Coordinates of N, CA and C and ligand atoms in Angstrom, one line a residue:
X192 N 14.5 -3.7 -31.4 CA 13.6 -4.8 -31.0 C 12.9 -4.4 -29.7
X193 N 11.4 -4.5 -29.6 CA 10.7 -4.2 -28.6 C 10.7 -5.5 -27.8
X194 N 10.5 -5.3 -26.1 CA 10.4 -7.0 -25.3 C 9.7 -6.4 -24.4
X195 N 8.9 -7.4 -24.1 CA 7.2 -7.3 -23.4 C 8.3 -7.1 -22.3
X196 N 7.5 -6.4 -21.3 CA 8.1 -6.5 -19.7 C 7.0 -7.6 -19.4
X197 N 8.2 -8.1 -17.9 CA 7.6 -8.6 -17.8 C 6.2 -8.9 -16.6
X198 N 5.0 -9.7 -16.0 CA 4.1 -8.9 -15.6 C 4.4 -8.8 -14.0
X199 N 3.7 -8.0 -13.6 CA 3.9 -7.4 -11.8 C 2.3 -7.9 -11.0
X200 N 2.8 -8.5 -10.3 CA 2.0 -8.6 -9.3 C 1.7 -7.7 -8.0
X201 N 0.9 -6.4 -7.6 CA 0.9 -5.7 -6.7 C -0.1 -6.3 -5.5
X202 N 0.2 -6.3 -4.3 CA -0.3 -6.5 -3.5 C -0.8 -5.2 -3.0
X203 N -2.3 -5.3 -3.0 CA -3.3 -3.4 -2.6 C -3.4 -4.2 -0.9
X204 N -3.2 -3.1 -0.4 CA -3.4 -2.8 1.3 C -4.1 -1.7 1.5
X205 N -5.2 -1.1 2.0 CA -6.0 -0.3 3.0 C -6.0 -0.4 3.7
X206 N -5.9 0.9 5.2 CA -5.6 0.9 6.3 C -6.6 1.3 7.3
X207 N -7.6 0.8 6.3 CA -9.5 0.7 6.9 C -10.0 -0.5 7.1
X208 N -10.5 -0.7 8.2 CA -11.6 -1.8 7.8 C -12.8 -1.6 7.5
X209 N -13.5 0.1 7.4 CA -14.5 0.3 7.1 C -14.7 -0.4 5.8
X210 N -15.8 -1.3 6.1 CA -17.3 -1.2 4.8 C -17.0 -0.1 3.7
X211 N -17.4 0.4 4.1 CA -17.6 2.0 3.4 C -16.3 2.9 2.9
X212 N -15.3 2.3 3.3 CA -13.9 3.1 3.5 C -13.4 3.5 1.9
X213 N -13.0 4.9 1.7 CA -12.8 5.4 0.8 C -11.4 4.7 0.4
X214 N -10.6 4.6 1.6 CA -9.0 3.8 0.4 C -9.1 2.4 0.1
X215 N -9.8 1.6 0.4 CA -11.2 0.5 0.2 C -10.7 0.5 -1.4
X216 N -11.6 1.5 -1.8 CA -12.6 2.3 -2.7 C -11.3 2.3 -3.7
X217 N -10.0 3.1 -3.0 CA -8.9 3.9 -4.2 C -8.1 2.5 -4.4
X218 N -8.1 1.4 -3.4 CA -7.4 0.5 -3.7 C -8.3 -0.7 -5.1
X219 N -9.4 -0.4 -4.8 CA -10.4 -1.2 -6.0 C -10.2 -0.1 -7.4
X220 N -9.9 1.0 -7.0 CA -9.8 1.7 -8.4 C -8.7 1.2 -9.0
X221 N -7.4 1.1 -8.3 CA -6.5 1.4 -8.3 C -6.4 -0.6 -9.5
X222 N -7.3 -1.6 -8.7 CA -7.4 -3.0 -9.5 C -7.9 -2.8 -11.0
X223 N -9.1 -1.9 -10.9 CA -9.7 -1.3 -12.3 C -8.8 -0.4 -13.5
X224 N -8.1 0.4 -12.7 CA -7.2 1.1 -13.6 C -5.6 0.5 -14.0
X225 N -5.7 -0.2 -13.5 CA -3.9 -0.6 -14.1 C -3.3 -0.9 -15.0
X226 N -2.1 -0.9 -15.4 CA -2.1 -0.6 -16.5 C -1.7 -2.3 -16.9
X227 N -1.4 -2.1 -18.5 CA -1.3 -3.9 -19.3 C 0.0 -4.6 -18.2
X228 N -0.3 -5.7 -18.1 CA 1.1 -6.4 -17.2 C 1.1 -6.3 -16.0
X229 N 0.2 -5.2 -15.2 CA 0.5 -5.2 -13.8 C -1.2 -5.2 -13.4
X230 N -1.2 -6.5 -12.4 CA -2.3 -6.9 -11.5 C -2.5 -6.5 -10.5
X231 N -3.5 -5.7 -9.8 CA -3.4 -5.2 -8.1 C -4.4 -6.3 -7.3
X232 N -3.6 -7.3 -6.5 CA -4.5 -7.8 -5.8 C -4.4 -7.4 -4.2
X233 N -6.1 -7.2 -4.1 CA -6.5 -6.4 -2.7 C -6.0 -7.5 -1.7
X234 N -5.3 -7.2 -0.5 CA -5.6 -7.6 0.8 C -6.2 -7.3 1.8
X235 N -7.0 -8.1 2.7 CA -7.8 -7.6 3.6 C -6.8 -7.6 4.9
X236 N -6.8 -6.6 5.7 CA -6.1 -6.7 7.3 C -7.1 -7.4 8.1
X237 N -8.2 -7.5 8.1 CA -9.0 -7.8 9.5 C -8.5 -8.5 10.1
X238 N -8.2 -9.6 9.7 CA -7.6 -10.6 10.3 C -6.4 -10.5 11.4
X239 N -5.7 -9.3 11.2 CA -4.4 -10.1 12.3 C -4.8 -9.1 13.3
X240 N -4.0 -9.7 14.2 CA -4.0 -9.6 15.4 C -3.2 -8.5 16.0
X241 N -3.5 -7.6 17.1 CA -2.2 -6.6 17.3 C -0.9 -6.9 17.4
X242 N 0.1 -6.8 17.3 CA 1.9 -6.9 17.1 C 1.8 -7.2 18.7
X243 N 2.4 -8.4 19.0 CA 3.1 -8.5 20.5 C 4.3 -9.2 20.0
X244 N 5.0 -9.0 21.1 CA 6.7 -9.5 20.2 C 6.5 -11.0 21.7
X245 N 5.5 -10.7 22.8 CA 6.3 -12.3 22.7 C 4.7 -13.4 22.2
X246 N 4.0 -12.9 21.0 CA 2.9 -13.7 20.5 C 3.8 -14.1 19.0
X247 N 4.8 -13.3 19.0 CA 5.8 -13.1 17.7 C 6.6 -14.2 18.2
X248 N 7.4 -14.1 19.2 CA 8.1 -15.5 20.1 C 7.6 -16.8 20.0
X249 N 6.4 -17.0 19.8 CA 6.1 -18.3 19.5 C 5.7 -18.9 18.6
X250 N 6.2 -18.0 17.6 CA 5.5 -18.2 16.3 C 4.5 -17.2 15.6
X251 N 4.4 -17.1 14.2 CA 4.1 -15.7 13.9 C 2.7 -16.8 13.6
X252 N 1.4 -16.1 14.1 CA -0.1 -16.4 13.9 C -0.3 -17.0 12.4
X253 N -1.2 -17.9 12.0 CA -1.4 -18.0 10.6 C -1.9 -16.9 10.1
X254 N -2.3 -16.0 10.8 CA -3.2 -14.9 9.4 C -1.5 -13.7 9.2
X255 N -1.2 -14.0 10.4 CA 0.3 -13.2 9.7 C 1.2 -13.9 9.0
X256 N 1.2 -15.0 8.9 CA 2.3 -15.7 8.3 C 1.4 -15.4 6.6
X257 N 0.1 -15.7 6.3 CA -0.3 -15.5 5.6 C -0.3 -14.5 5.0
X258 N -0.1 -13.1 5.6 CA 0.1 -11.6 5.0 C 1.6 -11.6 4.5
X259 N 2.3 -12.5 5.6 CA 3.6 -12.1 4.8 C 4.1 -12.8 3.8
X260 N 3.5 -13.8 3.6 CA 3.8 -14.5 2.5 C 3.2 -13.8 1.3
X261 N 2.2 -13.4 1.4 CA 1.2 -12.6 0.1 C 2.2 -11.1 -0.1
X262 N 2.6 -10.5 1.0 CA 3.9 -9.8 0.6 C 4.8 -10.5 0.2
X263 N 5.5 -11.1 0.5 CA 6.8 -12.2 -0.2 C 6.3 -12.3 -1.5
X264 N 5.3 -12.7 -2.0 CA 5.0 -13.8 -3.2 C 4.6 -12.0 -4.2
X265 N 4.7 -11.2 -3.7 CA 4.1 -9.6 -4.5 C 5.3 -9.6 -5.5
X266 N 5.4 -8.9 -6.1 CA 6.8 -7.7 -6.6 C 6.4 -6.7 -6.2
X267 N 5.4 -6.2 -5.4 CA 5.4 -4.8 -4.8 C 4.0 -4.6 -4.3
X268 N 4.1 -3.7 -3.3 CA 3.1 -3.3 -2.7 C 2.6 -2.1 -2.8
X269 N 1.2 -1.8 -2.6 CA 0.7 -0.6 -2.7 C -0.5 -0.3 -1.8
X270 N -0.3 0.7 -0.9 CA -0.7 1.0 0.3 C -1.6 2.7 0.0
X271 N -2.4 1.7 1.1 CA -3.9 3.4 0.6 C -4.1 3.8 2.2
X272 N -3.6 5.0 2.3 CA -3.5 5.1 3.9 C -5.3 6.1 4.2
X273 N -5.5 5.8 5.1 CA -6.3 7.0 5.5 C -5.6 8.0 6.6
X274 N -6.3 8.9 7.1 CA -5.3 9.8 8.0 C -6.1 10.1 9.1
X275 N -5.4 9.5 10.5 CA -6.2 9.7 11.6 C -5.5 10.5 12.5
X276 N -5.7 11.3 13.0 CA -4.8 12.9 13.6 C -3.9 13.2 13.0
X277 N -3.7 13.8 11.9 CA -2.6 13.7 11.1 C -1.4 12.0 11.0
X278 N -2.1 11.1 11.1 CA -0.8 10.1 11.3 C -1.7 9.1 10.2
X279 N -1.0 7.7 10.5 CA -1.1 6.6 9.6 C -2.2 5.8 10.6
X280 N -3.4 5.6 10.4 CA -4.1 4.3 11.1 C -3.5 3.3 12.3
X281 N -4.1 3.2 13.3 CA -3.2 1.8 14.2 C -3.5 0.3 13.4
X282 N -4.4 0.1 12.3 CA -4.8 -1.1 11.7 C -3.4 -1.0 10.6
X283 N -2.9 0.0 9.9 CA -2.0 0.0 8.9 C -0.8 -0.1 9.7
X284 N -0.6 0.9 10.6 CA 0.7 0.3 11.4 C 0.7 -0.7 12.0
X285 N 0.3 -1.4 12.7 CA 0.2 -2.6 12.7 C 0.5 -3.8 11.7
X286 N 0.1 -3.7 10.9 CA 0.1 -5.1 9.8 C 2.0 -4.4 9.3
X287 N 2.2 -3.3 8.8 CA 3.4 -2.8 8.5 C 4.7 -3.2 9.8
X288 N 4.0 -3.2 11.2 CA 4.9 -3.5 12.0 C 5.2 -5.6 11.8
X289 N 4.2 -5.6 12.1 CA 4.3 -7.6 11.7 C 5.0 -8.0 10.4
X290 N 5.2 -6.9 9.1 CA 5.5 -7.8 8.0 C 7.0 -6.7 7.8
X291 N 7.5 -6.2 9.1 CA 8.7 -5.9 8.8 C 9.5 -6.3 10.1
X292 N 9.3 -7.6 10.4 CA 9.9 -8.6 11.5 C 10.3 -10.1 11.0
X293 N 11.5 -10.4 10.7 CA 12.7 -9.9 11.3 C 13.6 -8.8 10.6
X294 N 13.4 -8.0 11.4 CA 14.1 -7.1 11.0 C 15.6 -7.0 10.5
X295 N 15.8 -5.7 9.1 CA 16.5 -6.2 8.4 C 16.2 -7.5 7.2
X296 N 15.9 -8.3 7.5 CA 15.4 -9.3 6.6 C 14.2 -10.2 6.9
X297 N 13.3 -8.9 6.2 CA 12.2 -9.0 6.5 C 11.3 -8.7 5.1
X298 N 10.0 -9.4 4.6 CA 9.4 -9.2 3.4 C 9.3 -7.6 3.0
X299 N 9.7 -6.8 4.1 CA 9.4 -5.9 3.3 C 11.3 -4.7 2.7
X300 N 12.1 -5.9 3.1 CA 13.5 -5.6 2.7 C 13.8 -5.5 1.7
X301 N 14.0 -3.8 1.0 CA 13.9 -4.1 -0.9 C 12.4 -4.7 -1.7
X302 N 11.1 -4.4 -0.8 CA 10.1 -4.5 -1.9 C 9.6 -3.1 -2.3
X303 N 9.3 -2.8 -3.4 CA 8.9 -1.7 -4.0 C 7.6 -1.2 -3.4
X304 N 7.3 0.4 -2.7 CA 6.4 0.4 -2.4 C 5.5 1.2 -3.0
X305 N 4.2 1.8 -3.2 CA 3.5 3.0 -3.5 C 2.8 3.4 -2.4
X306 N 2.5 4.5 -2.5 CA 1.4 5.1 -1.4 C 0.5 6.0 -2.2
X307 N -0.8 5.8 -1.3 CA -1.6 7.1 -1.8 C -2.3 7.1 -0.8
X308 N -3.7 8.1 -0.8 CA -4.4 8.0 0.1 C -5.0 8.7 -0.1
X309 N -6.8 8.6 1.0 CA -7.9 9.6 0.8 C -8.3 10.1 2.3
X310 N -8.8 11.4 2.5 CA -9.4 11.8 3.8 C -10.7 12.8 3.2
X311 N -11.2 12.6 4.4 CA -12.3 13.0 4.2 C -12.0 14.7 3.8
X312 N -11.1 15.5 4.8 CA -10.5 16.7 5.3 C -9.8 17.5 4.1
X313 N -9.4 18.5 4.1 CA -8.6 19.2 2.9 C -7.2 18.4 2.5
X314 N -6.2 18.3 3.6 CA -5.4 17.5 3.0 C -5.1 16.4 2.5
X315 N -6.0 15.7 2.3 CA -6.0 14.6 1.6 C -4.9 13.4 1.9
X316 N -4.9 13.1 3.3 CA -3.5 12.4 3.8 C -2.0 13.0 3.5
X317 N -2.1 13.9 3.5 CA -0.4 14.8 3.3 C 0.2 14.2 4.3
X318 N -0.2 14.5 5.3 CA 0.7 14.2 6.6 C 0.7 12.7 7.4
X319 N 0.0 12.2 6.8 CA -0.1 10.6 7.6 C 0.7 10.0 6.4
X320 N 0.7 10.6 5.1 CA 1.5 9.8 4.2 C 3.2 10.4 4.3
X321 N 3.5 11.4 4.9 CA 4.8 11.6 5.2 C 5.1 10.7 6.5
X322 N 4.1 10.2 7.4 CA 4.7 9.4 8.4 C 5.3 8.2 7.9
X323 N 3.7 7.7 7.0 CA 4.5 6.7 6.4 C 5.3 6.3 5.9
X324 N 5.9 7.1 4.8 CA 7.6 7.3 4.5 C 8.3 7.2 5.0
X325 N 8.4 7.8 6.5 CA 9.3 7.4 7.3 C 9.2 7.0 7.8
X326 N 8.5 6.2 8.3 CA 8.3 4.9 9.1 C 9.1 3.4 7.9
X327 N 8.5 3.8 6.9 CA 9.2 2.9 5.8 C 10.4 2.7 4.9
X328 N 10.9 3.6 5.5 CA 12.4 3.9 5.6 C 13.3 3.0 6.6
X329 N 12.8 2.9 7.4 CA 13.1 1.9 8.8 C 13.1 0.8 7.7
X330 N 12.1 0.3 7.6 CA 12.2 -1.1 6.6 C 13.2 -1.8 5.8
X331 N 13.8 -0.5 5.0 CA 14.6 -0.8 3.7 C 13.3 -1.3 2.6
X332 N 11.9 -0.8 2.8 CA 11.1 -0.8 1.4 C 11.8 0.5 0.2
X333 N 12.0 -0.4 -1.0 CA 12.1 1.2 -2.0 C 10.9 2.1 -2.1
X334 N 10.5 3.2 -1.4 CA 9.0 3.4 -1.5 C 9.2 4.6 -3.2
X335 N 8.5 4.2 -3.7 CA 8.2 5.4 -5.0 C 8.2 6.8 -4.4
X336 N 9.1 7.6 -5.1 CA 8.9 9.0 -4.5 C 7.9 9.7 -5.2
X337 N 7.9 9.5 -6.4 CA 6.9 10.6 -7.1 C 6.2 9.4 -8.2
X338 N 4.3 9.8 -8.7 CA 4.1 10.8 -7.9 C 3.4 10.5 -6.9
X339 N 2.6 11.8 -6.0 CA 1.5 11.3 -5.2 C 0.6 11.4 -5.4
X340 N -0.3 10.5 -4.6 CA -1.9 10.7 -4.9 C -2.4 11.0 -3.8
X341 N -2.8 12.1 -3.4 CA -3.7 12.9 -2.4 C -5.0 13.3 -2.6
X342 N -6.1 12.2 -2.1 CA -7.2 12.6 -2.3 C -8.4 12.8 -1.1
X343 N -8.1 15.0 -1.2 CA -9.1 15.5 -0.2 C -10.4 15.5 -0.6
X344 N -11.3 15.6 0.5 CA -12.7 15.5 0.6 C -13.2 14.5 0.0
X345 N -12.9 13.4 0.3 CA -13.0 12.0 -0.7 C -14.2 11.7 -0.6
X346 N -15.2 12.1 0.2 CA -16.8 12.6 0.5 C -17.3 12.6 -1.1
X347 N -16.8 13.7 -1.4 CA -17.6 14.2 -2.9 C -16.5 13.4 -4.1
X348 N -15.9 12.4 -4.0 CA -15.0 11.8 -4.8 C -15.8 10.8 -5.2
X349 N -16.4 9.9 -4.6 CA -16.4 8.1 -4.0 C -18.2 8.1 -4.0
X350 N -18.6 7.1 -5.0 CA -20.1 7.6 -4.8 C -20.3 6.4 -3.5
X351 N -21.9 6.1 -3.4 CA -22.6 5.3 -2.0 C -21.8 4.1 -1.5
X352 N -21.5 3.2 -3.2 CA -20.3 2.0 -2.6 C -18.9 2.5 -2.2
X353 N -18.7 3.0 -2.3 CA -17.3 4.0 -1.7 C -16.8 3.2 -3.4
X354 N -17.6 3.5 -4.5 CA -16.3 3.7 -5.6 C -15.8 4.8 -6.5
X355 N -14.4 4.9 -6.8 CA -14.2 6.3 -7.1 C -14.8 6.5 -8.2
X356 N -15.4 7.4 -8.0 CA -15.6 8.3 -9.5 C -15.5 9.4 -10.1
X357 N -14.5 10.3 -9.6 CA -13.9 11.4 -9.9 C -12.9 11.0 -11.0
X358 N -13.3 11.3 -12.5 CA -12.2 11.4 -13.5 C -10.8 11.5 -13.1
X359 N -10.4 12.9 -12.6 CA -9.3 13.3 -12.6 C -8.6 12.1 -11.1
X360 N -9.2 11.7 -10.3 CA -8.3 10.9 -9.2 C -8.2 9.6 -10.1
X361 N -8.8 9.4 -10.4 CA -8.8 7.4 -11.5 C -7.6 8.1 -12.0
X362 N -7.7 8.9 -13.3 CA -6.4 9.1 -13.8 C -4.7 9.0 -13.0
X363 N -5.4 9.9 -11.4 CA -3.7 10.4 -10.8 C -3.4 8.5 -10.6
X364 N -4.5 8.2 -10.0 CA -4.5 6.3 -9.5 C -3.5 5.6 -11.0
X365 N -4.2 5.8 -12.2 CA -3.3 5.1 -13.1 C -2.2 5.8 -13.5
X366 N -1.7 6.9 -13.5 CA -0.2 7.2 -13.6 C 0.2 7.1 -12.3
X367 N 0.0 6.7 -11.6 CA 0.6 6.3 -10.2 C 1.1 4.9 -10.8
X368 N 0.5 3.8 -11.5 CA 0.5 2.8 -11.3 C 1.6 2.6 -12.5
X369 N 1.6 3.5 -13.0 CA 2.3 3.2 -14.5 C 3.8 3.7 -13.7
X370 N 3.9 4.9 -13.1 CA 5.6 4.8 -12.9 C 5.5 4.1 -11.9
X371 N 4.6 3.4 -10.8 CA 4.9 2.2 -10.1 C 5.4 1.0 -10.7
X372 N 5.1 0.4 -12.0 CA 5.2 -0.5 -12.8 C 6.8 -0.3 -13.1
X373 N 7.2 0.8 -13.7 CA 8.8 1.3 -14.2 C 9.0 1.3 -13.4
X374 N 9.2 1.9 -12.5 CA 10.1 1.8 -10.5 C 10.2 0.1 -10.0
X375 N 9.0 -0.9 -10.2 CA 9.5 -2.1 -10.1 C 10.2 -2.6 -10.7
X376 N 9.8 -2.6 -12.0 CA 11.2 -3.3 -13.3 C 12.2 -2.8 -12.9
X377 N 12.6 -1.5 -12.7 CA 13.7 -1.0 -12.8 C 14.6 -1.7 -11.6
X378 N 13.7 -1.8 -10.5 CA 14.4 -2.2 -9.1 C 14.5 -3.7 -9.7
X379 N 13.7 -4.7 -10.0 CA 14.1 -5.8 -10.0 C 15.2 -6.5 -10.9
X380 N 15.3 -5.5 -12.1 CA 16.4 -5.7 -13.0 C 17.2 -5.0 -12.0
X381 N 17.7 -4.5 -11.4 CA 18.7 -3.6 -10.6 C 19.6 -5.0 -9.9
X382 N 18.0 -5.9 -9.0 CA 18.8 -6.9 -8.6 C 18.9 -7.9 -8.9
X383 N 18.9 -8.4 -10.4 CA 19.5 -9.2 -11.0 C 20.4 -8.9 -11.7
X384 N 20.8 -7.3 -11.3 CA 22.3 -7.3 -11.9 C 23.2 -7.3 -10.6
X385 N 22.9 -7.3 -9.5 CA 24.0 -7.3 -8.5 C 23.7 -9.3 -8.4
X386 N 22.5 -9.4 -8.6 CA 22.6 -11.5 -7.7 C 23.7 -12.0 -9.1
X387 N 23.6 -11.5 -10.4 CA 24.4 -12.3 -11.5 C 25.9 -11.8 -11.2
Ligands
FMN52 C1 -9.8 8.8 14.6 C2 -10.0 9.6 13.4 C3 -9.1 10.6 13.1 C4 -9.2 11.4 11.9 N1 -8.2 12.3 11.7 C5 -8.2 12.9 10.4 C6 -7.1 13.8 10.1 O1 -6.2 14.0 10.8 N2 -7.2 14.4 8.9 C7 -8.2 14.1 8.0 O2 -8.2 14.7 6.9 N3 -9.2 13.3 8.3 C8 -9.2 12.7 9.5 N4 -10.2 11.8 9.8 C9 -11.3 11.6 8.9 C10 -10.9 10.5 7.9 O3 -10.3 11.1 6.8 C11 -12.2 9.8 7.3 O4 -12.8 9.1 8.4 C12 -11.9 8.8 6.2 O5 -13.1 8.4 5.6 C13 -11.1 7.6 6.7 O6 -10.7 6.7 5.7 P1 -11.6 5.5 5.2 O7 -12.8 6.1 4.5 O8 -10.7 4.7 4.3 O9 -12.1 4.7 6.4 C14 -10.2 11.1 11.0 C15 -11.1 10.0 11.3 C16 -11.0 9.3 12.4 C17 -11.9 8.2 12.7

């Protein structure tokens, strides 16, 4: 007997506010290619504010309480980093620092993560996406290990709207999204066998 899984709600994050921004771009591809069952809805960061822990003291701002709840309300997240000196964005660390407070039990405690990313540069975020890892390790997010999506020179990828059009990156974007889909099920049936 075959049984539908059931459907995933992904919350897409970019760690641009460019207009123009290529992981923008891979996070909209990423809405276009997905597979049956699983929805990627984009979030925008502009909105919040830098992390101060005593602006956190008096209450978390409505545009953060609002991000964290849009994480809370996900089954998983998926995050398009760009890469700025080899590292992760101060707009993506940021919003990552606000929605993993309180720490320990925090929305991002046991949510499924993905990563990918585009740079303009040869490596294609290699090394801002290993920060991220480990920075999200601190969290307790399950982040997907494999695979990755690394897309260099995202210049000649991404036509004028910053949308992708490189065959072969749409493709890595949808088998990204397909073992992201298995890696969620698998995690959330995991913990409904430890809550039963
Ligand atoms: C401050 C800064 C630092 C950058 N550092 C890197 C880098 O380390 N490696 C790289 O490949 N590209 C680097 N770039 C180029 C980015 O890959 C490029 O601007 C890219 O388009 C940013 O992502 P976005 O299109 O989503 O905004 C840097 C750009 C900026 C503004």
């Amino acid at each position: 007997m075959t049984t539908t899984p059931f459907p995933l709600t992904v919350l897409g994050i970019a760690g641009s506010l460019r207009r123009g921004s290529y992981n923008r771009g891979l996070i909209r591809a990423a809405v276009e290619v997905a597979p049956a069952g699983t929805t990627v809805i984009p979030y925008d960061l502009a909105d919040l504010p830098l992390f101060n822990a005593d602006v956190e003291a008096q209450g978390d701002p409505s545009s953060v309480a609002a991000f964290k709840r849009a994480v809370r309300e996900a089954d998983a997240l998926l995050i398009a980093t760009p890469e700025y000196n080899h590292c992760v964005p101060g707009v993506l660390k940021n919003a990552i620092d606000w929605a993993s407070r309180p720490a320990r039990a925090s929305v991002l405690t046991g949510k499924p993560v993905a990563i990918m990313g585009a740079s303009t540069g040869g490596g294609g975020t290699a090394r801002a996406q290993a920060h991220l890892r480990d920075g999200l390790s601190y969290t307790n997010g399950l982040v997907l290990p494999l695979p990755e999506v690394l897309v260099p020179f995202a210049d000649s990828k991404f036509d004028a709207e910053s949308s992708l059009t490189d065959p072969e990156t749409r493709e890595a974007v949808r088998d990204l999204l397909v073992s992201f889909a298995a890696w969620t099920r698998r995690m959330g049936a995991a913990d409904e066998a430890v809550a039963s």
